Amino acid sequence: METRSLIFTLGSCCVASLAAPTQVVLGTSQTELQPFPRQLHGRFLHITDIHPDPFYELGASQASACHRPNFKDERPAGYYGTPYSFCDSPFSLTNFTFDFLDEHWSSEIDFVISSRHDNDDDLPRTLDEIYDLNRAVAKRMEHVFLKKGIPVVPSLGNNDIWPHQTGPNEIIEEFSSIWSAFIPPTSSASFHQGAYFSTEIIPDAVAAISLNTLYFYKKNHAVGGCDYTDPKDPGTIQLDWLEEQLEAFRHVPPSEANYFSECYPRFVELNLRFQDTILGNLYGHLNVDHFSFLDADEINMSSKTSSRGTLFETLIADFSEIPAPLEDTRYDDYAVVNVNAAIVPNPYIPSFRIFTYNITGLSTLTKDIGSDPYLQTIKATQRRRALNHEQVHTFKKPKCEHKKFRNAWRCQPHKLWHSDSESPSRRNSLWSPLGFAQFYMPKLEEFDQAHNPEFELEYMTFPLSSLHPDEETQNVMNHQYAIPLQLLPEELREPGAVESEYTPYELDDLTIPSWLDLATRLTKNKELRLRFKEFMYHGGVEE
């Protein structure tokens, strides 16, 4: 019997959705291990790069990564952290963040995507310190979320492996113990093989895969770079496994600059081939809030050159190459990548993100989702459509005739693509991502033992009109609030506002067409472009 599951892919985190594979090999759901049913809210938390530092010292010099005092430093290390610095997070910031999420969000979300990356170059961690820090964070995750029935999906960060970026190694064995509460027993083998795994986060409906993208990372000299002629390379093995799973979750964001030249095109091809399955990709690592695209041109053997400017300049240059008019764009050729800002105030300020996704028409209890009549109808429709939307894509391969490129992934025959204009990644429907709200701590320096910190709303992607029920219907009972009213700024808690600085993008949803529309608007609207840049760097130095 054919199985279909929605998927969230993460790299810091990533989300994917609605697959129609012949076989989906998924791990046991974490929700099966929960003692009570959960209510479905249509929201999830993405938190990345926490970086707790046991050597952080209040009043220390930034030049010492906040480890040693220097009374000449005009801006010494603060109690809850040091913004726009090269310092990691004090335990006070880490503990406050979990306390804040526990109090305000643990009763409002369905699952958590968390990516790792905990270390610093000034005082490299020993193995025991790496293990202890990860155990401490895992225990807080269990207490705040898992014990309340909220699944947590972690992913391995480049600094969780010691020495950095190496692997496979025995450290993976230790992480299998540290993360035992998050890794389903049926995924134990894949995790032991390479620190990647799959798990259902909504039974029989939504799954997540945690990928170890360090096997694709150019700085990892312990692996072979997904060479087509080496089927035993860890990166190749993982991509083969991913092809079976049809979903992904990762830490290092995909780009030709970050990934091996053979890993990247195959990764892009998988994202586009299973576009009807994958809703999007969520990442961390860079600590810079932005989005980008994976597109079919990157699979070609053309000599496309990328910008050598800042990340912001590179993104705007890439967005400028989107074909116009947008109505004539081949949406089949794109996938979206979202990179979240970090909790660690290095080099900016603490941030986390709350996503919403479409659950209209479903039962509100997760235990009932698998047998929900509406879901069964949707699955049957998708199975029928999948039979009519398989197609072979051809790519420009002028260099493939050369001996040097014959064994490149780009030069191998491509398989059938599964793209569908009615899939949740393309049209707002069940499980489609609808938007996100970003929270941050702009006054970090002002907080100390006598002044409690606060996370504030920075911005939302939603239209202002979506925050409250439609004025005509006033269907308050069935309205899916993007953000709980008590967590909005006071000026937005009542309907009637016509404009707000918190809603600059006004996106109806986070489907591929919506992201492409925003990208083209950013190239044409200077004011919007400056807001985008401000959000990227939180007012800090552009890199």
XYZ file of C-alpha atoms in Angstrom:
543
model
C 0.000 0.000 0.000
C 1.390 3.403 -0.904
C 2.143 5.757 1.991
C 1.973 9.519 1.806
C 3.376 11.877 4.405
C 3.961 15.601 4.572
C 7.525 16.562 5.299
C 9.349 19.386 6.989
C 13.016 19.560 6.060
C 15.422 21.327 8.360
C 19.001 22.315 8.266
C 18.989 24.372 10.866
C 15.764 22.974 10.167
C 13.770 22.211 7.214
C 10.246 21.333 6.556
C 8.845 19.206 3.869
C 5.386 18.053 3.032
C 3.152 15.667 1.164
C 4.977 12.855 -0.523
C 3.792 10.271 -2.979
C 6.699 7.835 -2.958
C 6.394 4.149 -3.717
C 7.811 3.582 -0.265
C 8.519 5.998 2.584
C 10.833 4.640 5.242
C 9.911 6.604 8.334
C 10.885 6.174 11.953
C 8.405 5.598 14.734
C 6.564 8.732 15.677
C 7.657 10.460 18.865
C 3.980 11.048 19.489
C 3.440 7.306 19.886
C 5.573 7.518 23.004
C 3.522 10.352 24.545
C 1.200 9.559 27.493
C -1.645 11.831 26.340
C -3.066 13.238 23.098
C -1.950 16.668 21.909
C -4.094 19.405 20.482
C -3.046 20.567 17.029
C -2.331 24.308 16.833
C -0.843 24.714 13.346
C 2.401 26.226 14.686
C 5.944 25.075 15.327
C 9.114 26.545 16.799
C 12.405 26.860 14.921
C 15.324 27.563 17.263
C 18.928 27.372 16.176
C 22.540 27.880 17.306
C 22.118 28.252 21.071
C 25.869 28.095 21.866
C 25.931 27.917 25.699
C 29.388 28.848 26.979
C 30.497 27.595 30.440
C 33.515 29.936 30.301
C 31.528 33.121 29.691
C 32.487 35.716 32.306
C 30.400 38.747 33.203
C 32.408 41.920 32.561
C 35.004 40.146 30.441
C 36.508 41.619 27.298
C 34.956 40.961 23.897
C 38.464 40.563 22.527
C 38.785 37.440 24.698
C 35.415 36.078 23.464
C 34.050 37.158 26.881
C 36.360 34.807 28.752
C 38.840 37.200 30.389
C 38.538 40.704 31.857
C 40.115 43.773 30.306
C 39.201 47.018 32.005
C 40.022 49.019 28.883
C 37.125 47.400 27.027
C 34.422 50.055 26.610
C 31.664 47.449 26.247
C 32.344 44.503 28.585
C 30.379 41.258 28.541
C 26.793 41.684 29.734
C 24.798 39.558 32.161
C 22.526 38.024 29.499
C 25.036 38.211 26.658
C 26.970 40.649 24.499
C 25.232 41.732 21.265
C 27.097 42.154 17.978
C 30.146 40.370 19.377
C 32.154 37.184 18.893
C 31.010 35.871 22.282
C 28.817 32.835 22.804
C 25.778 32.636 25.095
C 26.030 32.783 28.888
C 23.958 30.193 30.717
C 21.714 33.040 31.906
C 20.577 33.657 28.299
C 20.165 29.941 27.550
C 18.111 29.353 30.715
C 15.963 32.455 30.199
C 15.218 31.441 26.604
C 13.953 28.015 27.670
C 11.979 29.529 30.559
C 10.393 32.048 28.174
C 9.464 29.366 25.637
C 8.090 27.169 28.418
C 5.874 29.943 29.798
C 4.681 31.539 26.570
C 4.932 28.992 23.740
C 4.961 25.382 24.961
C 1.149 25.340 25.025
C 0.859 26.960 21.571
C 3.013 24.792 19.253
C 2.941 21.295 17.751
C 6.652 20.462 17.422
C 10.155 21.923 17.660
C 12.964 22.058 15.115
C 16.324 22.634 16.755
C 19.720 22.784 15.103
C 22.993 22.612 16.986
C 26.470 24.197 16.674
C 27.931 24.719 20.151
C 31.586 25.679 20.557
C 33.967 28.584 20.143
C 37.401 29.004 18.663
C 38.903 30.876 21.618
C 38.505 27.952 24.028
C 37.783 24.808 21.994
C 35.683 22.319 23.932
C 37.003 18.987 25.060
C 34.962 15.924 24.189
C 33.534 15.706 27.699
C 32.534 19.392 27.582
C 30.811 18.921 24.218
C 28.879 15.966 25.605
C 27.949 17.760 28.844
C 26.663 20.870 27.015
C 24.572 18.792 24.630
C 23.173 16.714 27.501
C 22.195 19.894 29.335
C 20.397 21.352 26.300
C 18.736 18.003 25.520
C 17.442 17.725 29.092
C 15.940 21.220 28.918
C 14.315 20.326 25.582
C 12.853 17.192 27.153
C 11.534 19.068 30.176
C 10.066 22.055 28.320
C 8.675 20.232 25.279
C 8.867 16.440 25.093
C 7.307 15.784 28.510
C 4.327 17.855 27.368
C 3.874 15.764 24.251
C 5.696 18.128 21.865
C 8.130 16.295 19.540
C 11.645 17.728 19.186
C 13.772 17.184 16.067
C 17.463 18.077 16.577
C 20.174 18.152 13.921
C 23.915 17.824 14.262
C 25.980 21.033 14.079
C 29.496 21.431 12.774
C 30.856 22.213 16.253
C 29.141 19.216 17.852
C 31.724 17.041 16.098
C 35.263 17.098 17.483
C 37.589 17.867 15.774
C 35.182 20.107 13.859
C 33.661 18.937 10.601
C 35.080 15.398 10.812
C 33.128 12.177 10.708
C 31.861 9.516 10.731
C 33.397 8.847 14.153
C 32.707 7.451 17.601
C 31.154 10.740 18.761
C 28.034 9.835 16.807
C 27.624 6.863 19.138
C 27.606 9.183 22.129
C 25.048 11.490 20.515
C 22.769 8.519 19.950
C 22.648 8.221 23.738
C 22.323 11.970 24.403
C 19.445 12.275 21.912
C 17.846 8.925 22.680
C 14.562 10.613 23.653
C 14.329 12.249 20.206
C 15.469 9.410 17.917
C 12.858 6.706 17.241
C 14.077 3.098 17.696
C 13.412 2.360 14.027
C 15.813 5.178 13.068
C 18.607 3.976 15.299
C 20.470 2.246 12.455
C 20.591 5.321 10.217
C 21.694 7.541 13.089
C 24.508 5.169 14.015
C 25.515 5.087 10.355
C 25.861 8.835 9.955
C 23.878 10.901 12.507
C 20.777 11.329 10.327
C 17.289 10.044 11.038
C 13.580 10.386 10.284
C 10.617 10.748 12.602
C 6.907 11.424 12.333
C 5.902 14.592 14.161
C 2.190 14.344 13.358
C 1.099 10.688 13.109
C 0.499 9.404 9.571
C 0.676 12.921 8.185
C 3.818 14.997 8.790
C 7.379 13.746 9.091
C 10.785 15.370 9.548
C 14.219 14.180 8.568
C 17.336 15.332 10.315
C 20.218 15.365 7.838
C 23.898 15.491 8.715
C 24.961 18.084 6.140
C 28.533 17.992 7.438
C 29.020 15.169 4.918
C 28.375 17.746 2.180
C 30.404 20.568 3.766
C 33.525 21.637 1.864
C 35.525 22.159 5.072
C 35.044 18.532 6.080
C 38.254 16.847 4.905
C 37.248 13.475 6.356
C 34.758 12.723 3.550
C 35.015 12.378 -0.231
C 32.492 14.946 -1.444
C 29.722 12.701 -2.897
C 31.907 11.445 -5.779
C 29.717 9.569 -8.259
C 32.365 6.826 -8.581
C 32.506 6.251 -4.790
C 29.246 4.675 -3.579
C 30.735 4.227 -0.093
C 31.367 7.938 0.492
C 29.326 9.047 3.581
C 27.734 11.913 1.648
C 26.677 9.630 -1.203
C 25.247 7.075 1.230
C 23.254 9.787 2.993
C 21.839 11.176 -0.278
C 20.845 7.652 -1.305
C 19.053 7.330 2.032
C 17.463 10.763 1.585
C 16.182 9.741 -1.821
C 14.325 6.912 -0.094
C 13.000 9.140 2.640
C 11.920 12.065 0.426
C 12.542 14.561 3.147
C 15.441 16.448 4.741
C 16.576 18.352 7.792
C 20.050 20.009 7.911
C 22.427 22.486 9.599
C 24.807 24.000 7.020
C 22.669 25.840 4.418
C 22.963 24.519 0.853
C 24.976 26.623 -1.560
C 27.736 26.050 -4.056
C 30.005 27.985 -1.696
C 29.294 25.668 1.273
C 28.824 22.239 -0.326
C 31.153 19.993 -2.313
C 30.716 20.465 -6.064
C 29.269 16.949 -6.399
C 27.005 17.074 -3.314
C 25.297 20.335 -4.213
C 23.779 19.553 -7.650
C 22.458 16.214 -6.445
C 20.938 17.867 -3.394
C 19.274 20.502 -5.607
C 17.982 17.824 -7.976
C 16.409 15.857 -5.101
C 14.660 18.984 -3.801
C 13.215 19.754 -7.217
C 12.375 16.159 -8.089
C 10.312 15.816 -4.897
C 8.887 19.322 -4.929
C 5.397 17.912 -4.325
C 6.739 16.332 -1.125
C 8.988 19.023 0.337
C 7.388 22.222 1.600
C 10.625 24.057 2.243
C 14.025 24.007 3.901
C 14.931 25.520 7.278
C 18.542 26.133 8.331
C 20.816 27.809 10.836
C 24.629 28.002 11.072
C 25.080 31.394 9.378
C 23.137 33.251 12.121
C 21.771 35.635 9.455
C 18.034 35.876 8.747
C 17.442 35.417 5.001
C 15.952 33.222 2.285
C 17.227 31.935 -1.046
C 16.305 29.518 -3.812
C 17.500 26.216 -5.186
C 16.817 26.373 -8.913
C 17.164 24.142 -11.940
C 19.867 26.316 -13.508
C 22.210 25.126 -10.766
C 22.018 21.595 -12.153
C 23.199 22.713 -15.592
C 26.858 22.522 -16.555
C 26.847 26.225 -17.415
C 29.514 28.620 -16.181
C 27.193 30.731 -14.070
C 29.100 33.186 -11.896
C 27.964 34.270 -8.477
C 28.405 37.618 -6.784
C 31.505 38.161 -4.683
C 29.892 40.881 -2.556
C 28.215 40.583 0.821
C 25.489 38.015 1.428
C 22.846 40.716 1.026
C 24.341 41.866 -2.292
C 24.587 38.276 -3.510
C 20.937 37.573 -2.695
C 19.637 40.695 -4.423
C 21.769 39.887 -7.482
C 20.327 36.345 -7.553
C 16.769 37.657 -7.132
C 17.350 39.990 -10.081
C 17.858 36.958 -12.333
C 14.350 35.598 -11.720
C 12.610 35.649 -15.127
C 9.965 38.269 -15.775
C 7.056 38.433 -15.911
C 6.599 36.217 -12.860
C 3.391 34.742 -14.282
C 5.493 32.995 -16.951
C 7.948 31.523 -14.436
C 8.380 27.736 -14.315
C 7.623 27.136 -10.645
C 8.686 23.512 -11.116
C 12.279 24.770 -11.235
C 12.440 26.279 -7.725
C 12.680 25.250 -4.079
C 12.914 27.643 -1.132
C 15.577 27.768 1.582
C 14.977 29.672 4.831
C 17.882 30.471 7.157
C 16.986 31.521 10.685
C 18.846 33.913 12.954
C 20.336 32.415 16.148
C 19.896 32.518 19.911
C 23.605 33.234 20.348
C 24.328 37.007 20.075
C 27.241 36.323 17.726
C 27.455 38.405 15.630
C 23.959 39.863 16.118
C 21.209 39.470 18.762
C 19.120 36.535 20.078
C 16.214 35.466 17.863
C 13.807 32.581 17.318
C 10.969 31.979 14.892
C 7.396 30.667 15.151
C 6.001 29.198 11.918
C 2.351 28.536 11.158
C 1.012 25.958 8.720
C -2.413 25.120 7.301
C -4.498 22.651 9.346
C -7.911 23.793 8.079
C -10.467 20.983 8.060
C -8.598 18.609 10.393
C -9.380 17.161 13.783
C -7.642 19.139 16.542
C -6.220 16.080 18.351
C -3.069 14.521 16.923
C -4.143 10.995 17.850
C -7.098 11.354 15.472
C -5.188 12.787 12.500
C -4.301 9.487 10.804
C -7.960 8.459 10.509
C -9.303 11.951 9.863
C -11.784 11.716 6.926
C -10.620 15.008 5.444
C -6.979 13.891 5.479
C -7.893 10.583 3.838
C -9.721 12.449 1.072
C -6.713 14.727 0.506
C -4.335 11.757 0.357
C -6.503 9.957 -2.185
C -6.635 13.062 -4.387
C -2.874 13.462 -4.207
C -2.283 9.838 -5.175
C -4.439 10.269 -8.257
C -2.723 13.517 -9.247
C 0.745 12.046 -8.701
C 0.157 9.539 -11.497
C -0.307 12.398 -13.973
C 2.503 14.725 -12.896
C 5.664 12.742 -13.466
C 7.979 14.222 -16.075
C 11.564 13.998 -17.241
C 13.548 17.234 -17.171
C 16.430 17.780 -19.550
C 19.375 19.997 -18.752
C 22.134 21.710 -20.669
C 25.223 19.529 -20.442
C 27.732 20.847 -22.969
C 30.680 19.842 -20.760
C 29.537 16.255 -20.242
C 31.280 15.160 -23.443
C 34.602 15.923 -21.818
C 36.261 13.048 -19.978
C 36.733 15.224 -16.888
C 32.968 15.533 -16.355
C 31.615 12.150 -17.508
C 31.372 10.830 -13.948
C 29.858 14.000 -12.508
C 26.366 13.797 -10.989
C 25.152 16.498 -13.363
C 26.009 14.263 -16.339
C 24.022 11.228 -15.200
C 20.499 10.419 -16.498
C 17.839 12.200 -14.437
C 14.806 10.439 -12.981
C 11.138 11.436 -13.164
C 10.261 14.662 -11.381
C 7.174 14.945 -9.161
C 5.986 18.531 -9.381
C 2.359 19.567 -9.073
C 0.819 23.039 -9.127
C -1.734 21.828 -6.558
C 0.850 20.545 -4.029
C 1.177 22.328 -0.647
C 4.524 23.835 -1.669
C 2.837 25.556 -4.631
C -0.727 26.391 -3.485
C -2.107 27.185 -0.055
C -3.732 23.945 1.039
C -3.546 21.428 3.876
C -0.054 21.530 5.521
C 1.183 24.505 3.477
C 3.454 26.856 5.466
C 1.514 30.075 5.995
C 4.051 32.433 7.529
C 6.294 33.093 10.485
C 6.787 35.601 13.278
C 10.315 36.438 14.361
C 11.035 37.357 17.974
C 14.254 38.997 19.110
C 15.942 40.753 22.037
C 16.977 44.231 20.812
C 17.673 45.578 24.330
C 20.015 42.772 25.357
C 22.612 45.119 26.848
C 20.081 46.743 29.184
C 19.192 43.539 31.019
C 20.919 42.364 34.199
C 20.079 40.703 37.500
C 17.772 43.594 38.402
C 16.164 43.979 34.977
C 14.485 40.950 33.442
C 15.037 40.368 29.713
C 12.281 40.315 27.117
C 11.791 38.835 23.682
C 9.863 41.186 21.400
C 8.155 40.718 18.061
C 10.515 41.895 15.311
C 8.370 41.260 12.233
C 5.900 38.852 10.628
C 5.451 37.667 7.066
C 1.624 37.557 7.399
C -0.758 40.169 6.035
C -2.107 42.419 8.778
C -5.625 41.287 7.896
C -4.855 37.661 8.803
C -4.250 38.371 12.500
C -7.983 38.485 13.287
C -11.150 36.763 12.005
C -12.774 38.188 8.909
C -15.022 41.123 9.845
C -17.946 39.743 7.876
C -17.980 36.225 9.296
C -16.480 36.925 12.748
C -15.932 33.182 13.016
C -13.835 33.461 16.160
C -14.226 29.817 17.193
C -12.773 28.395 13.968
C -10.247 31.119 13.194
C -6.655 29.842 13.118
C -4.786 32.665 14.811
C -1.341 33.104 13.321
C -0.030 34.348 16.650
C -1.930 34.123 19.968
C -3.321 37.578 20.718
C -1.626 37.840 24.113
C 1.776 37.447 22.454
C 1.231 40.276 19.955
C 2.164 43.915 20.633
C -0.779 45.738 22.243
C -1.445 47.773 19.090
C -2.223 44.565 17.158
C -4.370 42.726 19.708
C -7.582 44.351 18.539
C -8.852 44.310 14.916
C -8.955 47.496 12.907
C -5.309 48.346 12.263
C -4.736 49.258 8.588
C -0.935 49.309 8.580
C 1.893 48.216 10.838
C 5.683 48.198 10.863
C 5.480 44.561 11.965
C 4.004 43.347 8.652
C 6.320 44.604 5.874
C 5.974 41.664 3.469
C 2.217 40.941 3.517
C 2.634 37.363 2.225
C -0.556 35.317 2.000
C 1.476 32.145 2.545
C 4.984 30.726 2.220
C 4.490 28.756 -0.982
C 7.073 28.914 -3.780
C 5.094 31.497 -5.833
C 4.821 33.768 -2.778
C 8.562 33.640 -2.093
C 9.374 34.368 -5.743
C 6.968 37.312 -5.659
C 8.721 38.722 -2.571
C 12.145 38.221 -4.174
C 11.134 40.223 -7.251
C 9.570 42.969 -5.103
C 12.832 43.267 -3.168
C 14.691 44.051 -6.394
C 12.235 46.825 -7.325
C 11.263 48.423 -4.009
C 14.163 50.214 -2.297
C 12.314 50.794 0.986
C 11.339 47.125 1.258
C 14.882 46.095 0.325
C 16.314 48.199 3.171
C 13.883 46.579 5.651
C 14.977 43.145 4.430
C 18.610 44.134 4.987
C 17.783 45.485 8.454
C 16.146 42.176 9.396
C 19.149 40.223 8.073
C 21.698 41.971 10.268
C 19.546 43.315 13.132
C 21.207 46.681 12.660
C 24.699 45.177 12.920
C 27.586 45.093 10.474
C 26.805 43.763 6.991
C 28.846 40.684 6.105
